[in-house]
Amino acid sequence: MIKHLMSPLDFSVEELDRLLDLAGDIERNPAKYAHICDGKKLATLFFEPSTRTRLSFEAAMLNLGGSVLGFHSGDSSSTKKGESVGDTMRVISCYADIAAIRHPKEGAPLVASMRSLIPVINAGDGGHQHPTQTLTDLLTIRSLKGRFNGLTIGLCGDLKFGRTVHSLIDALSRYHDVRFVLISPEELQVPGYVKESMKAKNIPFEEVVRLDETTMKDLDILYMTRVQKERFFNEEDYIRMKDFYILDKAKMEVAPDKMLVLHPLPRVNEISVEVDDDPRAAYFKQAQYGVYVRMALIITLLGLEVA
Ligand code: NCD
């Protein structure tokens, strides 16, 4: 059976552990993996803008000795002529060995995977899920904190449309004694289905509006997010919300010493550049981990073994 990745829950906790172990080995011994994908091709089908996800996928495949092909806007593909995502995927199955697809419509990568003859990776579907960002986040947390159990995670910003948040909550909810502090304006709270799923699993969470000393006092991780401009229905709401949170030096001064700051990037104004030099700021390291984990993912989905 072909294995796809649509949501982080497609992997069991044990499979995830193995994948993160593999990513760790890749980080330490890159040369061992430099030819494992010789002759293999990755297709990147990006119907929405991307910098990190697409380029880190491409870097990952090139690091493994493979090659890449693809497009980075729906306008330059046959979608413009009316082709369905299922047909596009079926055809690309004839040209590549594995594909990563990003699409503005929730569920489009799933539809594509149903017609595909090769493994399909959801590289972000609308405001729904972004499982490979979650793998990146998990590798970052595991590498820098050494564990998932017992963590208190603050998620701040656009929790309604931020797909990285939805995937991360799903993934972390499987570990013991994890708590969430959800920090957002009322209009941008996590969707009802995400809350229901946390309640069903008895995951403790609280919703707060302010990002201040009290909110941050127990956090092991503060995961900042951008207000998702492209998913707003009107410009006025976006303008009202866009600078709701700004993590600056003054806020970092009252934050716990242990509190790591993560962000999937791109950032707009929600983290001041002056925070970049703070030892707790881990978002650029996080981007680097994204390459190792995508290398591990490609190897895993292709079922390859190091010789
Ligand atoms: C995120 C996304 O595309 O959802 N970006 C990324 O892949 N690192 C976050 C965002 O765009 O805000």
CSV table of C-alpha atoms and ligand atoms in Angstrom, one decimal, residues 48-50 52-53 102 123 130 133 163-164 226 228 230-231 263-266 294, ligand 1:
chain,number,residue,atom,x,y,z
A,48,GLU,CA,0.0,28.7,-2.9
A,49,PRO,CA,3.1,30.8,-2.0
A,50,SER,CA,5.9,29.2,-0.1
A,52,ARG,CA,10.6,27.4,3.5
A,53,THR,CA,8.3,24.4,2.8
A,102,ARG,CA,0.3,22.7,-1.1
A,123,ALA,CA,2.5,20.6,2.4
A,130,HIS,CA,0.4,21.4,7.8
A,133,GLN,CA,5.7,21.9,9.7
A,163,ARG,CA,-2.9,25.4,10.1
A,164,THR,CA,0.5,24.8,11.7
A,226,ARG,CA,1.4,35.2,11.8
A,228,GLN,CA,-3.1,34.7,8.0
A,230,GLU,CA,-4.8,35.6,2.8
A,231,ARG,CA,-7.6,33.7,4.6
A,263,HIS,CA,7.6,30.4,14.9
A,264,PRO,CA,6.9,28.5,11.7
A,265,LEU,CA,7.8,31.7,9.8
A,266,PRO,CA,7.3,33.8,7.8
A,294,ARG,CA,11.9,16.2,5.4
B,1,NCD,C1,3.3,28.4,7.5
B,1,NCD,C2,2.2,28.0,6.5
B,1,NCD,O1,2.4,28.0,5.3
B,1,NCD,O2,1.1,27.6,7.1
B,1,NCD,N1,4.5,28.6,6.8
B,1,NCD,C3,5.4,27.6,6.7
B,1,NCD,O3,5.1,26.6,6.0
B,1,NCD,N2,6.5,27.6,7.4
B,1,NCD,C4,3.0,29.5,8.4
B,1,NCD,C5,2.4,30.8,7.8
B,1,NCD,O4,2.4,30.9,6.5
B,1,NCD,O5,2.1,31.7,8.6
